[in-house]
């Protein structure tokens, strides 16, 4: 390859792949970091950029406008190229599709039937890995005598212990905020951290140096002279900081690869395109075994969520405003510590099970968490939720039977009858309290409740009718029919 980055043009030069360019030749210089087969009409929510997407054509639209929009979505998401399988399920491709590829310089490639997609993916993975090894080898030349330490592929704590013995220092690592930077390496007293990056490196008994990273220091290395040892001086400590930076880059790359694979796996599980055995194998790769739950998390940031989950095996997928997390039930406790969070957790299930029921349970529970102000609600903790069936058809029938006329009236008149009744019941039928929560006069609420009862054909003064209406409102919430 002519450069350190794998490009689309490089892949064309691999004779085993037999790739040909159908359109978008101006974009052959685009870098490729990943190759994956995806048969989704819109895979962009699960992409990170620089991927080469491979498809047999199952999700490619049949219309000219649809095909152009499909290509433009991929290009806007930063996809490097689209590789189409020759024949198979590919619909006829319109001129508008190829024109869009030429206009945008978006490479469209064809993969012959004799070349399986896995062969393309393996070639990309091998090339990217080779590129990473090349960069690592070039940087290791700087370290001279330290090169052999990295070449052995030691884990982080073992590597640092050897570096300590070699250098004569006790080594500590932390982020700028004082949190652990690398697994298994102790953190220093935050009081020794410099107030600014260019502060003098010398501290009593040793040195404190930034751990370099793109965009600024990833953290700091603190080295104290070990009693009875012969400290090797600041030059070796600087080498150790560079080794730590290399190891951090490797760890982050491994985590990013696992995170990407995990997001793809969770997306496929939610769409039920994985058979149970394949799902179990995928989850085992992420150390997810035994009782498993699905959480839907709201009102937090990706950074905060990733930080609280970093010590727990999990899959994470951002879907619109919701973040889906799959893992052990203990995840709920960690997520519940986040400030202002609202999270809903499904009942436990075995890895590989279909997620439709778990998704519905988690969505219902997160809506209850948001309404109540509780950080985490577990489906089934609520006494009413235990009585709701799992079958969505049964839930739909219950909602239609009890609330159908109310829902249609609210939609036609942009009214708030269902919300008003639900708020009134949630506040134990205290009219003034519910009216205050709705920001309306108690007389207005009383009118709405009478109108609700008329449309639902239920007398809300009756205990039986009240129970039936309450269950129907919870069913509507489980189906996502209420705010």
Tab-separated table of C-alpha atoms in Angstrom:
chain	number	residue	atom	x	y	z
A	1	UNK	CA	0.000	0.000	0.000
A	2	UNK	CA	1.187	3.513	-0.802
A	3	UNK	CA	0.073	5.025	2.503
A	4	UNK	CA	-0.346	3.939	6.123
A	5	UNK	CA	-4.130	3.858	5.780
A	6	UNK	CA	-6.038	1.153	3.911
A	7	UNK	CA	-8.014	2.708	1.042
A	8	UNK	CA	-10.687	1.522	-1.356
A	9	UNK	CA	-8.068	1.612	-4.109
A	10	UNK	CA	-5.836	-0.697	-2.065
A	11	UNK	CA	-8.662	-3.262	-1.901
A	12	UNK	CA	-9.006	-3.158	-5.674
A	13	UNK	CA	-5.372	-4.211	-5.921
A	14	UNK	CA	-5.971	-7.411	-3.917
A	15	UNK	CA	-6.238	-10.083	-6.638
A	16	UNK	CA	-8.089	-12.568	-4.428
A	17	UNK	CA	-11.031	-10.196	-3.957
A	18	UNK	CA	-11.664	-9.569	-7.703
A	19	UNK	CA	-13.458	-6.285	-6.916
A	20	UNK	CA	-14.562	-4.041	-9.777
A	21	UNK	CA	-15.643	-0.394	-9.764
A	22	UNK	CA	-19.189	0.253	-10.980
A	23	UNK	CA	-19.297	3.972	-10.146
A	24	UNK	CA	-17.752	6.680	-7.961
A	25	UNK	CA	-14.139	6.193	-9.069
A	26	UNK	CA	-13.194	9.642	-7.772
A	27	UNK	CA	-13.572	8.374	-4.211
A	28	UNK	CA	-11.115	5.476	-4.365
A	29	UNK	CA	-8.792	7.323	-1.986
A	30	UNK	CA	-11.279	6.973	0.885
A	31	UNK	CA	-9.848	5.119	3.884
A	32	UNK	CA	-11.412	1.851	5.051
A	33	UNK	CA	-11.369	0.851	8.716
A	34	UNK	CA	-14.003	-1.893	8.674
A	35	UNK	CA	-15.942	-4.123	6.277
A	36	UNK	CA	-19.304	-5.553	7.249
A	37	UNK	CA	-22.286	-7.176	5.553
A	38	UNK	CA	-25.517	-5.349	6.454
A	39	UNK	CA	-28.951	-6.006	4.991
A	40	UNK	CA	-30.803	-3.080	6.582
A	41	UNK	CA	-32.607	-0.397	4.593
A	42	UNK	CA	-30.970	2.208	6.839
A	43	UNK	CA	-27.900	0.926	8.692
A	44	UNK	CA	-26.623	4.427	9.466
A	45	UNK	CA	-27.716	4.532	13.154
A	46	UNK	CA	-25.192	1.743	13.820
A	47	UNK	CA	-22.258	3.097	11.804
A	48	UNK	CA	-19.262	5.058	13.018
A	49	UNK	CA	-17.774	6.058	9.638
A	50	UNK	CA	-15.073	4.679	7.297
A	51	UNK	CA	-16.879	1.339	6.919
A	52	UNK	CA	-17.243	-0.532	3.648
A	53	UNK	CA	-20.797	-1.855	3.548
A	54	UNK	CA	-21.444	-5.144	1.717
A	55	UNK	CA	-24.951	-6.202	0.641
A	56	UNK	CA	-26.629	-8.908	-1.390
A	57	UNK	CA	-29.307	-6.377	-2.304
A	58	UNK	CA	-32.078	-7.456	0.088
A	59	UNK	CA	-32.441	-3.957	1.505
A	60	UNK	CA	-31.669	-1.973	-1.648
A	61	UNK	CA	-34.851	-0.119	-2.732
A	62	UNK	CA	-36.346	-0.917	-6.136
A	63	UNK	CA	-37.231	2.648	-7.157
A	64	UNK	CA	-34.789	5.170	-8.597
A	65	UNK	CA	-35.556	7.725	-5.865
A	66	UNK	CA	-35.236	5.096	-3.158
A	67	UNK	CA	-31.891	3.863	-4.469
A	68	UNK	CA	-30.484	7.388	-4.648
A	69	UNK	CA	-31.668	8.142	-1.100
A	70	UNK	CA	-30.121	4.852	0.110
A	71	UNK	CA	-26.732	5.770	-1.371
A	72	UNK	CA	-26.891	9.336	-0.061
A	73	UNK	CA	-27.659	8.093	3.465
A	74	UNK	CA	-24.584	5.881	3.411
A	75	UNK	CA	-22.378	8.669	2.071
A	76	UNK	CA	-23.680	11.177	4.629
A	77	UNK	CA	-22.856	8.676	7.398
A	78	UNK	CA	-19.207	8.522	6.260
A	79	UNK	CA	-19.329	5.080	4.634
A	80	UNK	CA	-16.192	4.471	2.527
A	81	UNK	CA	-17.775	2.336	-0.203
A	82	UNK	CA	-20.731	0.111	-1.045
A	83	UNK	CA	-19.892	-3.406	-2.267
A	84	UNK	CA	-22.711	-5.155	-4.143
A	85	UNK	CA	-22.880	-8.897	-4.640
A	86	UNK	CA	-23.180	-9.847	-8.284
A	87	UNK	CA	-26.750	-11.048	-9.016
A	88	UNK	CA	-28.280	-12.716	-5.932
A	89	UNK	CA	-31.083	-10.476	-4.577
A	90	UNK	CA	-29.940	-7.250	-6.214
A	91	UNK	CA	-32.797	-5.289	-7.843
A	92	UNK	CA	-32.148	-3.527	-11.150
A	93	UNK	CA	-30.021	-0.461	-10.427
A	94	UNK	CA	-31.225	2.802	-11.969
A	95	UNK	CA	-29.165	5.476	-13.668
A	96	UNK	CA	-30.051	7.851	-10.807
A	97	UNK	CA	-28.209	5.532	-8.410
A	98	UNK	CA	-25.017	5.576	-10.487
A	99	UNK	CA	-25.283	9.333	-11.126
A	100	UNK	CA	-25.467	9.969	-7.389
A	101	UNK	CA	-22.356	7.836	-6.881
A	102	UNK	CA	-20.458	9.780	-9.543
A	103	UNK	CA	-21.630	13.171	-8.234
A	104	UNK	CA	-20.530	12.365	-4.707
A	105	UNK	CA	-17.397	10.393	-5.571
A	106	UNK	CA	-18.877	7.485	-3.594
A	107	UNK	CA	-17.317	4.170	-4.710
A	108	UNK	CA	-19.768	1.448	-5.715
A	109	UNK	CA	-17.996	-1.892	-6.105
A	110	UNK	CA	-19.115	-5.313	-7.306
A	111	UNK	CA	-18.100	-8.538	-5.582
A	112	UNK	CA	-18.246	-11.668	-7.764
A	113	UNK	CA	-20.313	-14.607	-6.528
A	114	UNK	CA	-17.130	-16.652	-6.216
A	115	UNK	CA	-15.835	-14.338	-3.452
A	116	UNK	CA	-17.752	-14.647	-0.153
A	117	UNK	CA	-18.241	-11.503	1.911
A	118	UNK	CA	-16.285	-13.055	4.775
A	119	UNK	CA	-13.205	-13.154	2.526
A	120	UNK	CA	-13.481	-9.403	1.952
A	121	UNK	CA	-13.958	-8.775	5.677
A	122	UNK	CA	-10.951	-10.927	6.549
A	123	UNK	CA	-8.723	-9.121	4.051
A	124	UNK	CA	-9.729	-5.738	5.474
A	125	UNK	CA	-9.227	-6.932	9.056
A	126	UNK	CA	-5.799	-8.378	8.201
A	127	UNK	CA	-4.726	-5.212	6.392
A	128	UNK	CA	-5.861	-2.941	9.221
A	129	UNK	CA	-4.086	-5.160	11.733
A	130	UNK	CA	-0.955	-5.148	9.617
A	131	UNK	CA	-1.126	-1.351	9.483
A	132	UNK	CA	-1.448	-1.205	13.288
A	133	UNK	CA	1.564	-3.517	13.703
A	134	UNK	CA	3.580	-1.376	11.283
A	135	UNK	CA	2.834	1.813	13.229
A	136	UNK	CA	3.571	0.107	16.523
A	137	UNK	CA	6.898	-1.211	15.244
A	138	UNK	CA	7.932	2.225	13.972
A	139	UNK	CA	7.189	3.844	17.307
A	140	UNK	CA	8.951	1.114	19.267
A	141	UNK	CA	12.222	2.072	17.583
A	142	UNK	CA	12.156	5.175	19.755
A	143	UNK	CA	12.219	3.113	22.912
A	144	UNK	CA	15.403	1.191	22.164
A	145	UNK	CA	15.971	-1.153	25.061
A	146	UNK	CA	12.264	-1.018	26.044
A	147	UNK	CA	11.106	-2.515	22.728
A	148	UNK	CA	11.289	-6.130	23.859
A	149	UNK	CA	8.925	-5.406	26.745
A	150	UNK	CA	6.112	-4.455	24.379
A	151	UNK	CA	6.944	-7.123	21.783
A	152	UNK	CA	6.119	-9.892	24.291
A	153	UNK	CA	2.477	-8.816	24.357
A	154	UNK	CA	2.376	-8.556	28.143
A	155	UNK	CA	-0.783	-7.464	29.893
A	156	UNK	CA	-0.749	-3.936	31.296
A	157	UNK	CA	0.026	-4.663	34.985
A	158	UNK	CA	2.864	-7.095	34.089
A	159	UNK	CA	4.323	-4.622	31.602
A	160	UNK	CA	4.317	-1.812	34.154
A	161	UNK	CA	5.882	-4.009	36.840
A	162	UNK	CA	8.784	-4.856	34.496
A	163	UNK	CA	9.191	-1.209	33.602
A	164	UNK	CA	9.277	-0.372	37.291
A	165	UNK	CA	12.061	-2.896	37.903
A	166	UNK	CA	13.991	-1.604	34.907
A	167	UNK	CA	13.617	2.072	35.782
A	168	UNK	CA	13.854	2.048	39.562
A	169	UNK	CA	10.541	3.879	39.994
A	170	UNK	CA	7.090	3.017	41.328
A	171	UNK	CA	4.651	4.017	38.582
A	172	UNK	CA	1.105	5.350	38.875
A	173	UNK	CA	-1.319	6.400	36.131
A	174	UNK	CA	-4.542	8.390	36.147
A	175	UNK	CA	-6.826	10.540	34.012
A	176	UNK	CA	-6.698	14.332	34.439
A	177	UNK	CA	-9.568	13.901	36.937
A	178	UNK	CA	-7.635	11.329	38.980
A	179	UNK	CA	-9.531	8.223	37.782
A	180	UNK	CA	-7.790	4.992	36.661
A	181	UNK	CA	-6.263	5.356	33.195
A	182	UNK	CA	-5.286	1.741	32.466
A	183	UNK	CA	-6.718	-1.421	34.038
A	184	UNK	CA	-4.678	-2.861	36.884
A	185	UNK	CA	-2.431	0.198	37.354
A	186	UNK	CA	-2.801	2.141	40.641
A	187	UNK	CA	-3.678	5.832	40.674
A	188	UNK	CA	-1.553	8.483	42.460
A	189	UNK	CA	-2.602	10.958	45.116
A	190	UNK	CA	-4.528	13.627	43.138
A	191	UNK	CA	-2.645	16.289	45.077
A	192	UNK	CA	0.521	15.712	43.029
A	193	UNK	CA	-1.181	16.308	39.649
A	194	UNK	CA	-0.059	19.507	37.903
A	195	UNK	CA	-2.401	22.448	37.576
A	196	UNK	CA	-1.487	22.827	33.889
A	197	UNK	CA	0.114	20.640	31.199
A	198	UNK	CA	3.379	22.586	30.908
A	199	UNK	CA	4.093	22.517	34.642
A	200	UNK	CA	7.627	21.430	35.662
A	201	UNK	CA	7.884	17.619	35.718
A	202	UNK	CA	9.811	17.324	38.970
A	203	UNK	CA	8.008	16.543	42.234
A	204	UNK	CA	9.495	15.497	45.594
A	205	UNK	CA	10.930	12.007	45.116
A	206	UNK	CA	10.185	11.661	41.417
A	207	UNK	CA	8.436	13.005	38.322
A	208	UNK	CA	4.957	13.655	36.964
A	209	UNK	CA	4.571	13.636	33.170
A	210	UNK	CA	1.631	13.859	30.763
A	211	UNK	CA	0.612	10.705	28.879
A	212	UNK	CA	0.418	11.926	25.271
A	213	UNK	CA	-2.696	11.412	23.158
A	214	UNK	CA	-4.248	13.104	20.115
A	215	UNK	CA	-5.925	16.342	21.145
A	216	UNK	CA	-4.102	16.658	24.460
A	217	UNK	CA	-2.897	14.506	27.374
A	218	UNK	CA	-4.975	11.438	28.166
A	219	UNK	CA	-3.755	11.636	31.750
A	220	UNK	CA	-0.606	11.692	33.852
A	221	UNK	CA	2.154	9.290	34.865
A	222	UNK	CA	3.626	9.724	38.330
A	223	UNK	CA	6.939	7.989	39.072
A	224	UNK	CA	8.405	7.848	42.579
A	225	UNK	CA	11.985	6.706	43.207
A	226	UNK	CA	11.921	3.229	44.709
A	227	UNK	CA	13.852	2.814	47.936
A	228	UNK	CA	17.035	0.802	47.440
A	229	UNK	CA	16.817	1.016	43.642
A	230	UNK	CA	18.860	3.038	41.159
A	231	UNK	CA	16.457	5.449	39.404
A	232	UNK	CA	17.233	5.692	35.686
A	233	UNK	CA	16.260	9.353	35.329
A	234	UNK	CA	13.633	11.403	33.550
A	235	UNK	CA	14.477	10.139	30.040
A	236	UNK	CA	13.389	6.597	30.981
A	237	UNK	CA	10.296	7.928	32.729
A	238	UNK	CA	9.417	9.739	29.496
A	239	UNK	CA	9.820	6.456	27.634
A	240	UNK	CA	7.484	4.784	30.135
A	241	UNK	CA	4.903	7.543	29.555
A	242	UNK	CA	5.112	6.863	25.818
A	243	UNK	CA	4.727	3.109	26.403
A	244	UNK	CA	1.659	3.881	28.527
A	245	UNK	CA	0.283	6.011	25.686
A	246	UNK	CA	0.792	3.141	23.235
A	247	UNK	CA	-0.874	0.651	25.551
A	248	UNK	CA	-3.760	3.064	26.112
A	249	UNK	CA	-4.244	3.419	22.351
A	250	UNK	CA	-4.310	-0.374	22.002
A	251	UNK	CA	-6.800	-0.772	24.854
A	252	UNK	CA	-9.033	1.943	23.414
A	253	UNK	CA	-8.861	0.329	19.972
A	254	UNK	CA	-9.835	-3.045	21.432
A	255	UNK	CA	-12.680	-1.445	23.385
A	256	UNK	CA	-13.883	0.454	20.332
A	257	UNK	CA	-13.870	-2.726	18.248
A	258	UNK	CA	-15.850	-4.566	20.931
A	259	UNK	CA	-18.204	-1.608	21.335
A	260	UNK	CA	-18.859	-1.483	17.603
A	261	UNK	CA	-19.450	-5.232	17.449
A	262	UNK	CA	-21.661	-5.010	20.532
A	263	UNK	CA	-23.815	-2.246	19.051
A	264	UNK	CA	-24.254	-4.258	15.845
A	265	UNK	CA	-25.144	-7.381	17.817
A	266	UNK	CA	-27.694	-5.550	19.971
A	267	UNK	CA	-29.266	-3.941	16.897
A	268	UNK	CA	-29.587	-7.358	15.265
A	269	UNK	CA	-31.026	-8.855	18.469
A	270	UNK	CA	-33.644	-6.111	18.686
A	271	UNK	CA	-34.579	-6.695	15.051
A	272	UNK	CA	-34.571	-10.486	15.661
A	273	UNK	CA	-32.316	-11.336	12.723
A	274	UNK	CA	-30.011	-13.588	14.779
A	275	UNK	CA	-30.847	-17.194	15.608
A	276	UNK	CA	-30.537	-18.047	19.348
A	277	UNK	CA	-27.316	-20.065	19.012
A	278	UNK	CA	-25.538	-17.324	17.046
A	279	UNK	CA	-26.796	-14.776	19.576
A	280	UNK	CA	-25.393	-16.801	22.473
A	281	UNK	CA	-22.004	-17.068	20.774
A	282	UNK	CA	-21.921	-13.319	20.147
A	283	UNK	CA	-22.886	-12.517	23.736
A	284	UNK	CA	-20.311	-14.954	25.143
A	285	UNK	CA	-17.620	-13.015	23.244
A	286	UNK	CA	-18.654	-10.010	25.332
A	287	UNK	CA	-18.660	-12.094	28.572
A	288	UNK	CA	-22.462	-11.917	28.819
A	289	UNK	CA	-23.755	-15.219	30.168
A	290	UNK	CA	-26.394	-16.312	32.669
A	291	UNK	CA	-29.317	-14.077	33.622
A	292	UNK	CA	-29.487	-11.094	31.284
A	293	UNK	CA	-31.623	-7.942	31.228
A	294	UNK	CA	-32.359	-5.132	28.808
A	295	UNK	CA	-32.322	-1.546	30.045
A	296	UNK	CA	-33.603	1.566	28.304
A	297	UNK	CA	-31.804	4.632	29.668
A	298	UNK	CA	-32.781	8.298	29.290
A	299	UNK	CA	-31.677	11.706	30.586
A	300	UNK	CA	-27.925	11.074	30.626
A	301	UNK	CA	-24.944	11.469	28.307
A	302	UNK	CA	-23.029	8.827	26.366
A	303	UNK	CA	-19.845	9.775	28.234
A	304	UNK	CA	-21.426	9.349	31.673
A	305	UNK	CA	-23.094	6.075	30.719
A	306	UNK	CA	-19.919	4.585	29.236
A	307	UNK	CA	-17.957	5.609	32.322
A	308	UNK	CA	-20.357	3.925	34.738
A	309	UNK	CA	-20.491	0.744	32.607
A	310	UNK	CA	-16.772	0.403	31.830
A	311	UNK	CA	-16.206	-2.271	34.502
A	312	UNK	CA	-19.295	-4.286	33.555
A	313	UNK	CA	-19.712	-6.548	30.491
A	314	UNK	CA	-22.439	-4.985	28.353
A	315	UNK	CA	-23.734	-4.110	24.901
A	316	UNK	CA	-24.728	-0.504	24.239
A	317	UNK	CA	-26.795	0.899	21.387
A	318	UNK	CA	-28.018	4.472	20.972
A	319	UNK	CA	-31.405	4.488	19.255
A	320	UNK	CA	-32.892	7.957	18.874
A	321	UNK	CA	-33.090	9.533	22.324
A	322	UNK	CA	-32.901	6.147	24.072
A	323	UNK	CA	-29.826	4.155	24.997
A	324	UNK	CA	-30.310	0.389	25.083
A	325	UNK	CA	-28.037	-1.573	27.410
A	326	UNK	CA	-27.867	-5.372	27.576
A	327	UNK	CA	-26.046	-7.183	30.357
A	328	UNK	CA	-26.360	-8.635	33.844
A	329	UNK	CA	-29.061	-7.384	36.273
A	330	UNK	CA	-26.308	-5.680	38.320
A	331	UNK	CA	-26.054	-3.024	35.597
A	332	UNK	CA	-29.176	-1.373	36.997
A	333	UNK	CA	-27.392	-0.426	40.234
A	334	UNK	CA	-24.525	1.218	38.327
A	335	UNK	CA	-26.874	3.094	35.978
A	336	UNK	CA	-29.044	4.199	38.895
A	337	UNK	CA	-26.110	6.172	40.348
A	338	UNK	CA	-26.101	8.589	37.388
A	339	UNK	CA	-27.530	12.026	38.275
A	340	UNK	CA	-30.984	12.729	36.854
A	341	UNK	CA	-31.164	9.406	35.004
A	342	UNK	CA	-34.380	7.572	34.140
A	343	UNK	CA	-33.937	3.878	33.349
A	344	UNK	CA	-36.264	0.943	32.872
A	345	UNK	CA	-35.185	-2.685	33.230
A	346	UNK	CA	-36.825	-5.787	31.801
A	347	UNK	CA	-37.251	-9.034	33.677
A	348	UNK	CA	-34.214	-11.353	33.435
A	349	UNK	CA	-34.002	-13.721	30.475
A	350	UNK	CA	-31.450	-16.178	29.105
A	351	UNK	CA	-28.900	-15.028	26.493
A	352	UNK	CA	-30.147	-15.659	22.970
A	353	UNK	CA	-33.824	-15.170	23.823
A	354	UNK	CA	-35.924	-12.905	21.590
A	355	UNK	CA	-35.969	-9.297	22.812
A	356	UNK	CA	-39.462	-8.168	21.786
A	357	UNK	CA	-40.952	-8.813	25.213
A	358	UNK	CA	-37.873	-7.477	27.041
A	359	UNK	CA	-37.890	-4.316	24.900
A	360	UNK	CA	-41.548	-3.684	25.644
A	361	UNK	CA	-40.975	-4.277	29.369
A	362	UNK	CA	-37.971	-1.928	29.482
A	363	UNK	CA	-39.813	0.811	27.570
A	364	UNK	CA	-42.780	0.533	29.905
A	365	UNK	CA	-40.496	0.630	32.949
A	366	UNK	CA	-38.502	3.662	31.737
A	367	UNK	CA	-41.736	5.582	31.176
A	368	UNK	CA	-42.652	4.838	34.792
A	369	UNK	CA	-39.199	5.957	35.947
A	370	UNK	CA	-39.557	9.250	34.078
A	371	UNK	CA	-43.056	9.816	35.486
A	372	UNK	CA	-42.150	8.981	39.088
A	373	UNK	CA	-38.706	10.579	39.224
A	374	UNK	CA	-37.123	7.284	40.288
A	375	UNK	CA	-33.719	6.551	38.677
A	376	UNK	CA	-34.533	2.906	37.868
A	377	UNK	CA	-37.802	1.003	37.589
A	378	UNK	CA	-37.677	-2.768	37.199
A	379	UNK	CA	-40.543	-4.290	35.259
A	380	UNK	CA	-42.558	-6.433	37.643
A	381	UNK	CA	-41.760	-4.339	40.732
A	382	UNK	CA	-44.942	-2.393	40.069
A	383	UNK	CA	-47.937	-4.297	41.450
A	384	UNK	CA	-50.056	-3.448	38.421
A	385	UNK	CA	-47.416	-4.458	35.912
A	386	UNK	CA	-47.430	-8.013	37.236
A	387	UNK	CA	-51.007	-8.447	36.005
A	388	UNK	CA	-50.334	-7.341	32.437
A	389	UNK	CA	-49.931	-10.130	29.847
A	390	UNK	CA	-46.854	-10.323	27.623
A	391	UNK	CA	-48.786	-10.787	24.394
A	392	UNK	CA	-49.083	-7.416	22.569
A	393	UNK	CA	-52.237	-8.628	20.821
A	394	UNK	CA	-53.926	-9.144	24.201
A	395	UNK	CA	-52.750	-5.728	25.415
A	396	UNK	CA	-54.041	-4.087	22.231
A	397	UNK	CA	-57.424	-5.766	22.628
A	398	UNK	CA	-57.674	-4.558	26.248
A	399	UNK	CA	-56.811	-0.973	25.288
A	400	UNK	CA	-59.296	-0.952	22.421
A	401	UNK	CA	-62.072	-2.447	24.551
A	402	UNK	CA	-61.719	0.060	27.388
A	403	UNK	CA	-60.018	3.132	25.930
A	404	UNK	CA	-60.616	2.968	22.185
A	405	UNK	CA	-63.232	5.750	22.080
A	406	UNK	CA	-61.172	7.932	24.428
A	407	UNK	CA	-58.039	7.598	22.286
A	408	UNK	CA	-59.930	8.444	19.113
A	409	UNK	CA	-61.592	11.445	20.783
A	410	UNK	CA	-58.237	12.758	22.059
A	411	UNK	CA	-56.702	12.403	18.612
A	412	UNK	CA	-59.628	14.068	16.824
A	413	UNK	CA	-59.951	16.976	19.274
A	414	UNK	CA	-56.336	17.290	20.473
A	415	UNK	CA	-57.667	16.857	23.993
A	416	UNK	CA	-56.100	15.410	27.135
A	417	UNK	CA	-58.751	13.078	28.527
A	418	UNK	CA	-56.516	10.010	28.857
A	419	UNK	CA	-53.604	11.971	30.355
A	420	UNK	CA	-55.967	13.646	32.796
A	421	UNK	CA	-57.482	10.347	33.947
A	422	UNK	CA	-54.084	8.727	34.287
A	423	UNK	CA	-52.695	11.663	36.304
A	424	UNK	CA	-55.756	11.619	38.562
A	425	UNK	CA	-55.371	7.888	39.240
A	426	UNK	CA	-51.608	8.130	39.775
A	427	UNK	CA	-52.308	10.696	42.488
A	428	UNK	CA	-54.779	8.435	44.270
A	429	UNK	CA	-57.817	10.235	42.810
A	430	UNK	CA	-57.017	13.494	44.628
A	431	UNK	CA	-58.587	16.015	42.265
A	432	UNK	CA	-56.847	19.159	43.483
A	433	UNK	CA	-53.401	17.519	43.504
A	434	UNK	CA	-53.899	16.082	40.010
A	435	UNK	CA	-55.241	19.392	38.682
A	436	UNK	CA	-52.164	21.183	39.994
A	437	UNK	CA	-49.912	18.639	38.275
A	438	UNK	CA	-51.832	19.211	35.023
A	439	UNK	CA	-51.822	23.010	35.501
A	440	UNK	CA	-55.611	23.207	35.143
A	441	UNK	CA	-58.527	24.172	37.440
A	442	UNK	CA	-60.067	21.354	39.511
A	443	UNK	CA	-63.428	22.021	37.819
A	444	UNK	CA	-61.776	21.497	34.423
A	445	UNK	CA	-60.363	18.195	35.603
A	446	UNK	CA	-63.758	17.126	36.964
A	447	UNK	CA	-65.315	17.852	33.560
A	448	UNK	CA	-62.626	15.850	31.772
A	449	UNK	CA	-63.137	12.878	34.094
A	450	UNK	CA	-66.897	12.923	33.411
A	451	UNK	CA	-66.243	13.072	29.672
A	452	UNK	CA	-63.707	10.244	29.974
A	453	UNK	CA	-66.202	8.074	31.829
A	454	UNK	CA	-68.873	8.704	29.210
A	455	UNK	CA	-66.613	7.758	26.292
A	456	UNK	CA	-65.165	4.729	28.107
A	457	UNK	CA	-68.667	3.705	29.251
A	458	UNK	CA	-67.307	3.225	32.776
A	459	UNK	CA	-68.367	4.779	36.052
A	460	UNK	CA	-65.139	5.863	37.743
A	461	UNK	CA	-66.889	5.745	41.109
A	462	UNK	CA	-67.098	1.942	40.702
A	463	UNK	CA	-64.162	-0.041	42.100
A	464	UNK	CA	-64.438	-2.664	39.348
A	465	UNK	CA	-64.559	-0.081	36.563
A	466	UNK	CA	-61.683	1.845	38.134
A	467	UNK	CA	-59.492	-1.292	38.235
A	468	UNK	CA	-60.325	-2.119	34.606
A	469	UNK	CA	-59.522	1.416	33.450
A	470	UNK	CA	-56.254	1.461	35.401
A	471	UNK	CA	-55.104	-1.819	33.851
A	472	UNK	CA	-56.037	-0.539	30.386
A	473	UNK	CA	-54.032	2.666	30.973
A	474	UNK	CA	-50.995	0.578	31.995
A	475	UNK	CA	-51.437	-1.577	28.892
A	476	UNK	CA	-51.531	1.569	26.752
A	477	UNK	CA	-48.295	2.673	28.368
A	478	UNK	CA	-46.683	-0.716	27.667
A	479	UNK	CA	-47.657	-0.340	24.004
A	480	UNK	CA	-46.253	3.186	23.854
A	481	UNK	CA	-49.665	4.803	23.303
A	482	UNK	CA	-49.345	7.343	26.137
A	483	UNK	CA	-46.821	10.134	26.688
